[in-house]
Coordinates of C-alpha atoms and ligand atoms in Angstrom, one line a residue:
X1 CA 4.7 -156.9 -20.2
X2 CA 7.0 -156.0 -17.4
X3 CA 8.0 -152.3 -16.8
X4 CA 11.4 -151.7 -16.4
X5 CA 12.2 -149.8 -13.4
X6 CA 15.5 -147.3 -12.5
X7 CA 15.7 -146.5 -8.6
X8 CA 17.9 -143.2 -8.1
X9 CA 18.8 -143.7 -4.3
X10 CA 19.0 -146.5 -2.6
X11 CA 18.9 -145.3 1.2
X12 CA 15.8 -146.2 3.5
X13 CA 12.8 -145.6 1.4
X14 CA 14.7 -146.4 -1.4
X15 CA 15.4 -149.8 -0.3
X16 CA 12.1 -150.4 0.4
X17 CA 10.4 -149.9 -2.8
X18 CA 13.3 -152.3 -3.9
X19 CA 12.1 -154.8 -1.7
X20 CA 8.4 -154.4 -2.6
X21 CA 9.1 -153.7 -6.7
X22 CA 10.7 -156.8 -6.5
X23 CA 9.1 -159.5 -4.1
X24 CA 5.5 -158.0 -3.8
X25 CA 4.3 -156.0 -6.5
X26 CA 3.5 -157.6 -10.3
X27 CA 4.5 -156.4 -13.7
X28 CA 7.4 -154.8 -12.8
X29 CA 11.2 -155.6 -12.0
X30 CA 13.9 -153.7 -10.9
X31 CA 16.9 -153.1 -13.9
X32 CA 18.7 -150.8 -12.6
X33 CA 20.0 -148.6 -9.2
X34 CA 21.8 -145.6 -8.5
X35 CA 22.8 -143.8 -6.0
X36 CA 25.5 -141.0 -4.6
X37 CA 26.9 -143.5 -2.3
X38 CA 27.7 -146.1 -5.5
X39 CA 29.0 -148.7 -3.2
X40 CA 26.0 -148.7 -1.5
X41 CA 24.0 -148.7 -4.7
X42 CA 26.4 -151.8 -5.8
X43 CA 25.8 -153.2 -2.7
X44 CA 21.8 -153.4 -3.2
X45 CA 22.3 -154.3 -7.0
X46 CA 24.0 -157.5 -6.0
X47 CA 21.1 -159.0 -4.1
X48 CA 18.9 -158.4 -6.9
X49 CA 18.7 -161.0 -9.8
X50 CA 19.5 -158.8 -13.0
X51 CA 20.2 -155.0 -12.0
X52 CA 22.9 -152.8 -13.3
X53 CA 24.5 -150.3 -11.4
X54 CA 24.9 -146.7 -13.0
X55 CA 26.8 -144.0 -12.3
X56 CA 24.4 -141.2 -11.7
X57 CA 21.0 -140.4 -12.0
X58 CA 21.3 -138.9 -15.4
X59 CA 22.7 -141.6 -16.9
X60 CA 20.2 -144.2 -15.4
X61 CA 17.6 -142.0 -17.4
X62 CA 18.9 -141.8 -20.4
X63 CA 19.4 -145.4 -20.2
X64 CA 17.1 -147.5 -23.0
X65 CA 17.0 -150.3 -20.8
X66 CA 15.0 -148.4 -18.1
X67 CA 11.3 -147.6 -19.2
X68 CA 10.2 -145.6 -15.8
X69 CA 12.1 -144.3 -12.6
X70 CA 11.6 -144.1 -9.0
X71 CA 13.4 -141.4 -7.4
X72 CA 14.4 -142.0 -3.9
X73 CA 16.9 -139.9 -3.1
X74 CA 17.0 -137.1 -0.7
X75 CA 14.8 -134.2 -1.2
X76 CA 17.0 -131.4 -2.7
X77 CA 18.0 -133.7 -5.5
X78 CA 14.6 -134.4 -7.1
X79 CA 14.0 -131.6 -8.8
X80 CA 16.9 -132.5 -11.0
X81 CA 15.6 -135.8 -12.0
X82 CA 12.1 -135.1 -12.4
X83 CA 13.0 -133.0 -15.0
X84 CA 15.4 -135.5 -16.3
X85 CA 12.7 -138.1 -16.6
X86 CA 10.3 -135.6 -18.4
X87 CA 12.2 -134.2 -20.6
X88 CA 13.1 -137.7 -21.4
X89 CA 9.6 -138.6 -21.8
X90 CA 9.7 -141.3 -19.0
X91 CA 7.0 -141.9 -15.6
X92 CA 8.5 -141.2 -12.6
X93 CA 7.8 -141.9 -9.4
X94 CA 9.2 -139.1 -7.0
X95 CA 8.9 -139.3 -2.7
X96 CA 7.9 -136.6 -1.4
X97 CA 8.6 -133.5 -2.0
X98 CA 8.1 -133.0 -5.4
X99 CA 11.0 -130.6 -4.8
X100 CA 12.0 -128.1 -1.9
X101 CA 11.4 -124.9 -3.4
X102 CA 8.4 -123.4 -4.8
X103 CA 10.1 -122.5 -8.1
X104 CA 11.4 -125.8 -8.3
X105 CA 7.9 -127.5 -8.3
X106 CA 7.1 -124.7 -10.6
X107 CA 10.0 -125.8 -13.3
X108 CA 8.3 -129.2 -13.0
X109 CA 4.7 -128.1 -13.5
X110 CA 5.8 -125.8 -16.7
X111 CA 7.9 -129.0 -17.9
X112 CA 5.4 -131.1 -17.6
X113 CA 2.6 -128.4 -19.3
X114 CA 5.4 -128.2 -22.0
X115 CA 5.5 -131.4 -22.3
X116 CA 1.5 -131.3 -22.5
X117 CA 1.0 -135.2 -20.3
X118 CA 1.5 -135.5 -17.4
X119 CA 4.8 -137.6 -16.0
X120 CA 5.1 -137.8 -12.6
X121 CA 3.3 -138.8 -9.4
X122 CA 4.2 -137.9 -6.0
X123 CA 4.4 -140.5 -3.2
X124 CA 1.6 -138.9 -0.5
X125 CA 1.1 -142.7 0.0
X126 CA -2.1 -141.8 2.6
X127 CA -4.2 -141.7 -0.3
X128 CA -3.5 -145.1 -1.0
X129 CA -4.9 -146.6 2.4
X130 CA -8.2 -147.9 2.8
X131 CA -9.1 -145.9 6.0
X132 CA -8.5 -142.4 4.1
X133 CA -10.4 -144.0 0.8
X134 CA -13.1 -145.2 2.3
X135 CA -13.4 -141.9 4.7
X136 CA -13.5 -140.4 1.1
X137 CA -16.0 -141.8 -0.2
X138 CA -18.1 -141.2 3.0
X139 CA -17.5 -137.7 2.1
X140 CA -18.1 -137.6 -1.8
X141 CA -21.5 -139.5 -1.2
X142 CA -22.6 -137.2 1.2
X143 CA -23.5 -139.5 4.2
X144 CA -22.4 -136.6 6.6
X145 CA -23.1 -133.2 4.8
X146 CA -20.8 -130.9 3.6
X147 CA -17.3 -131.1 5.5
X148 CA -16.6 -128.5 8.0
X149 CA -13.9 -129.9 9.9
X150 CA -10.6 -132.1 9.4
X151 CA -8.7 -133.0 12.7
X152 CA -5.6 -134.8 12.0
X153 CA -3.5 -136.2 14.6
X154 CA 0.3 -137.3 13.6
X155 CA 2.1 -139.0 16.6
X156 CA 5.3 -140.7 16.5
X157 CA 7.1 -142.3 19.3
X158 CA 10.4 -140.8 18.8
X159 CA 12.4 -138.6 16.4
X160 CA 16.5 -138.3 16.1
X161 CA 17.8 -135.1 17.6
X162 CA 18.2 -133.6 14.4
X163 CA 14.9 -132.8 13.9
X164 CA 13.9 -129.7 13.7
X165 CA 10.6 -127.8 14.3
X166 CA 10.2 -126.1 10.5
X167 CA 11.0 -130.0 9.4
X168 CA 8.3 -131.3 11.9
X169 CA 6.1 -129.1 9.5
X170 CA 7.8 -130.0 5.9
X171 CA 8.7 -133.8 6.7
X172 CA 5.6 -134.7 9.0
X173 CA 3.0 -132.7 8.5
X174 CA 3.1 -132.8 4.8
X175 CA 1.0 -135.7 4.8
X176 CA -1.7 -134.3 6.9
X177 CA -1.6 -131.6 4.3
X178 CA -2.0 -133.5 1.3
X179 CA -5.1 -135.7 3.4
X180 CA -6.4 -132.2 3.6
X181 CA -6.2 -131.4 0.6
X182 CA -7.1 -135.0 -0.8
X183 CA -10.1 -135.6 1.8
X184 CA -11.6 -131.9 1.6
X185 CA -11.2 -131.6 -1.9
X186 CA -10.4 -127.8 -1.7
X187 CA -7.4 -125.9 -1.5
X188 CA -5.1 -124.5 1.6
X189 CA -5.7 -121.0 1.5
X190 CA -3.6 -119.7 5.1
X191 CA -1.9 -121.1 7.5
X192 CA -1.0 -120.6 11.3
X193 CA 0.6 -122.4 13.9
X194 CA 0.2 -122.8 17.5
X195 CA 2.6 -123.7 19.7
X196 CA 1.4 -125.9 23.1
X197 CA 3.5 -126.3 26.1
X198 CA 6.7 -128.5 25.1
X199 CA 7.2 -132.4 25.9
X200 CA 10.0 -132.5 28.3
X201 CA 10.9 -135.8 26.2
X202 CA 11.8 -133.3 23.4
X203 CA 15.2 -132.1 22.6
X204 CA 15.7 -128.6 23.8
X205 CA 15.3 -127.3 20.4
X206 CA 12.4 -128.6 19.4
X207 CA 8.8 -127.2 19.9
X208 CA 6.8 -130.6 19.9
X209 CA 3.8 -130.3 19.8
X210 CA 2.8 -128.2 17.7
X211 CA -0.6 -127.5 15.9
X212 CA -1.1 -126.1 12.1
X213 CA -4.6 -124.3 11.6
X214 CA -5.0 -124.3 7.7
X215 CA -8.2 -122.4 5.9
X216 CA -9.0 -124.2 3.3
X217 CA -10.1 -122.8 0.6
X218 CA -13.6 -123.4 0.6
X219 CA -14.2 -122.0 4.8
X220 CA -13.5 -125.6 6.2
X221 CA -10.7 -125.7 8.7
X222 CA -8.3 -128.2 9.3
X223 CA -6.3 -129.0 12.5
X224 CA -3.2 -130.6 12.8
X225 CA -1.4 -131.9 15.7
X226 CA 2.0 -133.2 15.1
X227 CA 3.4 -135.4 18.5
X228 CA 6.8 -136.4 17.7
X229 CA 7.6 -137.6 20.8
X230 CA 4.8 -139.3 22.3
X231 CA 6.2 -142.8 23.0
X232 CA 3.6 -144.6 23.1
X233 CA 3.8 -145.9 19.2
X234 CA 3.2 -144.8 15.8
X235 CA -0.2 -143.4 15.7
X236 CA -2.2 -141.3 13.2
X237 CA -5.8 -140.4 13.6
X238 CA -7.9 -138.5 11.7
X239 CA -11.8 -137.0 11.6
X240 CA -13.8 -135.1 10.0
X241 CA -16.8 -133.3 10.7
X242 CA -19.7 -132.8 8.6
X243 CA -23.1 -131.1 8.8
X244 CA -24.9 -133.8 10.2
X245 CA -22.2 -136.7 11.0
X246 CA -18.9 -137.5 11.1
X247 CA -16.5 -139.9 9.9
X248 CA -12.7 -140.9 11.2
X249 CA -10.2 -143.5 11.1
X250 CA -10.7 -146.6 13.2
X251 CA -8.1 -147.9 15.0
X252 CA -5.9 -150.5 12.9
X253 CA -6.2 -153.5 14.8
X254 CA -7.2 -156.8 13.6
X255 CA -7.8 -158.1 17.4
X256 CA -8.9 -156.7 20.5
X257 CA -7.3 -158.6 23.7
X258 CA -9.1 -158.6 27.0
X259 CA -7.2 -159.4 30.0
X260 CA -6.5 -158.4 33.7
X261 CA -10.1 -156.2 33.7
X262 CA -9.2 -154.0 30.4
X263 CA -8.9 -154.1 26.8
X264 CA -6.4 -153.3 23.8
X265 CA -4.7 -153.3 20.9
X266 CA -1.2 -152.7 18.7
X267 CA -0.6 -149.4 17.6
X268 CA 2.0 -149.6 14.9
X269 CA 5.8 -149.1 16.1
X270 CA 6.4 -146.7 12.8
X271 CA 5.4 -145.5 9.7
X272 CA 6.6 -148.0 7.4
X273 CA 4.2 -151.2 9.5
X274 CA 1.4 -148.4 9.8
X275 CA 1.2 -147.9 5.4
X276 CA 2.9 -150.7 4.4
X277 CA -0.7 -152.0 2.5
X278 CA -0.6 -147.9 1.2
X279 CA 2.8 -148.5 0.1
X280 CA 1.8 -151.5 -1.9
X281 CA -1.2 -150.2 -3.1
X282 CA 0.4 -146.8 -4.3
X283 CA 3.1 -148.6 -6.5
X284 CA 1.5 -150.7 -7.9
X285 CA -1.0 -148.1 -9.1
X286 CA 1.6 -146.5 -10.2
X287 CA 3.6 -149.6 -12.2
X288 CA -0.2 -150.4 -13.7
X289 CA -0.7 -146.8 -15.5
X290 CA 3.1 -146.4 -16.3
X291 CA 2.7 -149.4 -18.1
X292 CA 0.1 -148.5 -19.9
X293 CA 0.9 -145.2 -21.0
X294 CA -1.0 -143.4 -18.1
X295 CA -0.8 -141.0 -15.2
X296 CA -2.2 -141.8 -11.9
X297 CA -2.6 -140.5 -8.2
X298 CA -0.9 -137.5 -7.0
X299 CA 0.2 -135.3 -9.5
X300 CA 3.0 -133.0 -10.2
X301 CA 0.0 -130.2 -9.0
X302 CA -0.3 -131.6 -5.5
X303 CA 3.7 -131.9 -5.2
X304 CA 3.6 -128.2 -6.2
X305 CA 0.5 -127.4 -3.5
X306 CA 2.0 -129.5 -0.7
X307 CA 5.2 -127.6 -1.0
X308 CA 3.9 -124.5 -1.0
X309 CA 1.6 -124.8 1.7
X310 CA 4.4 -126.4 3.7
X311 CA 6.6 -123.2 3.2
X312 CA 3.8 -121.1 4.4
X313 CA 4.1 -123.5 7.5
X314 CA 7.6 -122.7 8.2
X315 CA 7.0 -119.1 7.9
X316 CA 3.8 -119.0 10.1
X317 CA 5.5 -121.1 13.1
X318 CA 8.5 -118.5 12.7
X319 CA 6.2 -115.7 12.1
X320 CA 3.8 -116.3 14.8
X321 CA 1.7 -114.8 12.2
X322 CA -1.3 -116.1 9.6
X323 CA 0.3 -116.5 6.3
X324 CA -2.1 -116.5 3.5
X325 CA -1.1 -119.4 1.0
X326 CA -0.9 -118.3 -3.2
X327 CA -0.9 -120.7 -5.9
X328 CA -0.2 -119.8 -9.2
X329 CA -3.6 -120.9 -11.3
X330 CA -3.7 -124.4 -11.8
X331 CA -3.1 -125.6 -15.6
X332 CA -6.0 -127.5 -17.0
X333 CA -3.6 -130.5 -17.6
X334 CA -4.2 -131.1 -13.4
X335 CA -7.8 -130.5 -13.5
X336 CA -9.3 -133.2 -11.5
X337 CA -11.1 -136.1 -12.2
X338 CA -14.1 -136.2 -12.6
Ligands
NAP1 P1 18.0 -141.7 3.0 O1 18.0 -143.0 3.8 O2 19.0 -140.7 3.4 O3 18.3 -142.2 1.5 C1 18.6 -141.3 0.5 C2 19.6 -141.8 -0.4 O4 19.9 -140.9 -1.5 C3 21.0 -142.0 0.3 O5 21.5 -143.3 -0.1 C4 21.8 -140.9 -0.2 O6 23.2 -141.1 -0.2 C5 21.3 -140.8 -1.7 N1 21.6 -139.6 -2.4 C6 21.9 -138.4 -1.9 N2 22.1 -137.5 -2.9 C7 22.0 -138.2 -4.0 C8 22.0 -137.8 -5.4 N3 22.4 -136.6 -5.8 N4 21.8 -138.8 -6.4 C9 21.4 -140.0 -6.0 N5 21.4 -140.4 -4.7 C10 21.6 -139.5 -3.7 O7 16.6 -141.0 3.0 P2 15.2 -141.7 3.0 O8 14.6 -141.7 4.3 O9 15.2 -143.0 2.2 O10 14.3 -140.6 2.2 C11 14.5 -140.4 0.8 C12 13.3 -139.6 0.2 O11 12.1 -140.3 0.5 C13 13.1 -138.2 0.9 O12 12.7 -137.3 0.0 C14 12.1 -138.5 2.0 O13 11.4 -137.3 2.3 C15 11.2 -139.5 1.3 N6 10.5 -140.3 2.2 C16 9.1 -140.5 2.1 C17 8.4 -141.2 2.9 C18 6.9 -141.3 2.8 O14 6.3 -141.7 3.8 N7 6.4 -141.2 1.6 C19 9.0 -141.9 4.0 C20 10.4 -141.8 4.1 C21 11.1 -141.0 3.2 P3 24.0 -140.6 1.1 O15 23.5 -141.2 2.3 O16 25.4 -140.9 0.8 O17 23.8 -139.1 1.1

């Protein structure tokens, strides 16, 4: 069988999943696109071999010829479709966020509870790469003892001036939230933020670095450093301590050069070459249980956490404060696996 797939925005990521729905991934093809920008969206339609265009999001759900969705567009907008697609009884695939507010995600997660199956997973693609998975299942089989620590390090050579600090901790650090969450198995339960002296390649605005303390919810702590401006490349690191070992990311390279008395390696240039195997991975997990009538990976739950945590984030590095983190209870349709 082959599932087919609506994409509502066609920008970067959008794109992208286009590009991997299309020539990399199996079982699935692309049927139809959307997007704000419709030129655009006809634009990307005409390179694919059997795509039609629609005129908005709703329509593209509603539409018979599209059996599962991938919603691309920009953040504010996905609350809208999620619920589209459940109440249409449809998978979706959403980027992160699940939505921007906390009573957004909390529409979705009494939709979905209304609904009584769950619909939609959230792309936190970390939890798709190998060097998270396997650090995992270190973890789970108790190699090195209960986890104490997570230290996560998110570095990126560059951002565009209009970053800002409060989106340094919704757009980046999100994902070091959700591997929190993900590698710790427990809950965020406060959060503060430190601020270290400034890169002087930051824009003036911009407090970079800056480092997010989060008590989980079980005592373990988690660090995170987020780097925006380090130049150097795209780099992600990660650790955590047990009672009696620890396990962290390796560096990603398939080579080690020696030359001129020293040694290296590549770091990846961005995001998109550091988890383009996660990206694969993730969607095609995804295209697998849609077509079967299942629900996979990260759920409407961790959307909802991630989101929440995140706005506790924003308040903290305003605040200078600790802000204690509440989640509403979770329903027993998100329990997790077992
Ligand atoms: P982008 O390049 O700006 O693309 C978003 C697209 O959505 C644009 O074509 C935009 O059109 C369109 N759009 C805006 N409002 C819309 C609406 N109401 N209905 C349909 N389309 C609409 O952004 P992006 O970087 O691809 O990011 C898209 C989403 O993916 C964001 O939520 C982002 O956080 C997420 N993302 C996730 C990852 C990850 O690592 N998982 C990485 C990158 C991005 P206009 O340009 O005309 O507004």
């Amino acid at each position: 069988m082959t599932l087919d797939v609506g994409v509502i925005g066609v920008g970067m990521i959008g794109q992208d999943h286009i590009r991997r729905l299309t020539h990399v991934l199996a079982g699935v093809r692309v049927a139809a696109v959307t997007d704000v920008d419709l030129d655009r969206a006809k634009s990307v339609a005409g390179a694919l071999p059997d795509a039609q265009v629609f005129g908005d999001g709703a329509e593209l759900i509603g539409s018979d010829d599209v059996d599962a969705v991938v919603v691309a567009s920009i953040g504010s907008t996905h609350e809208e479709y999620v619920l589209a697609c459940i109440a249409a009884g449809k998978p979706v695939f959403c980027e992160k966020p699940l939505a921007t507010t906390r009573e957004a995600c909390d529409r979705i997660l009494d939709a979905e509870v209304a609904a009584g199956r769950r619909l939609t997973m959230v792309g936190f693609m970390r939890r798709y790469d190998d060097g998270y998975r396997d650090m995992r299942e270190v973890i789970a089989s108790g190699h090195i003892g209960a986890p104490l620590l997570f230290h996560s390090a998110h570095r990126n050579p560059s951002v565009p001036d209009a970053v800002t600090s409060a989106g340094m901790v919704v757009d980046t650090c999100v994902h070091d939230i959700d591997t929190a969450r993900y590698l710790l198995g427990a809950e965020v339960a406060a959060v503060q933020v430190a601020k270290p002296r400034r890169s002087s390649r930051a824009a003036s605005h911009l407090q970079d670095p800056l480092v997010l303390l989060l008590e989980m919810s079980d005592g373990a702590l988690t660090t995170v450093e987020a780097a925006v401006n380090i130049g150097y490349g795209y780099d992600i690191r990660g650790e955590v301590v047990g009672e009696i070992g620890t396990v962290a990311l390796a560096d990603t390279n398939r080579i080690v050069l020696r030359r001129d008395g020293g040694f290296g390696g590549r770091i990846p240039a961005d995001w998109r070459e550091r988890f383009v195997r996660a990206y694969d991975v993730e969607l095609q997990a995804w295209v697998d249980a849609a077509s079967n009538g299942r629900s996979t990976g990260p759920s409407a739950w961790d959307g909802y956490a991630a989101t929440v945590v995140c706005d506790a984030g924003v308040e903290a590095l305003s605040s200078g404060q600790r802000v204690p983190v509440s989640l509403r209870d979770r329903p027993a349709l998100y329990a997790p696996e077992a």
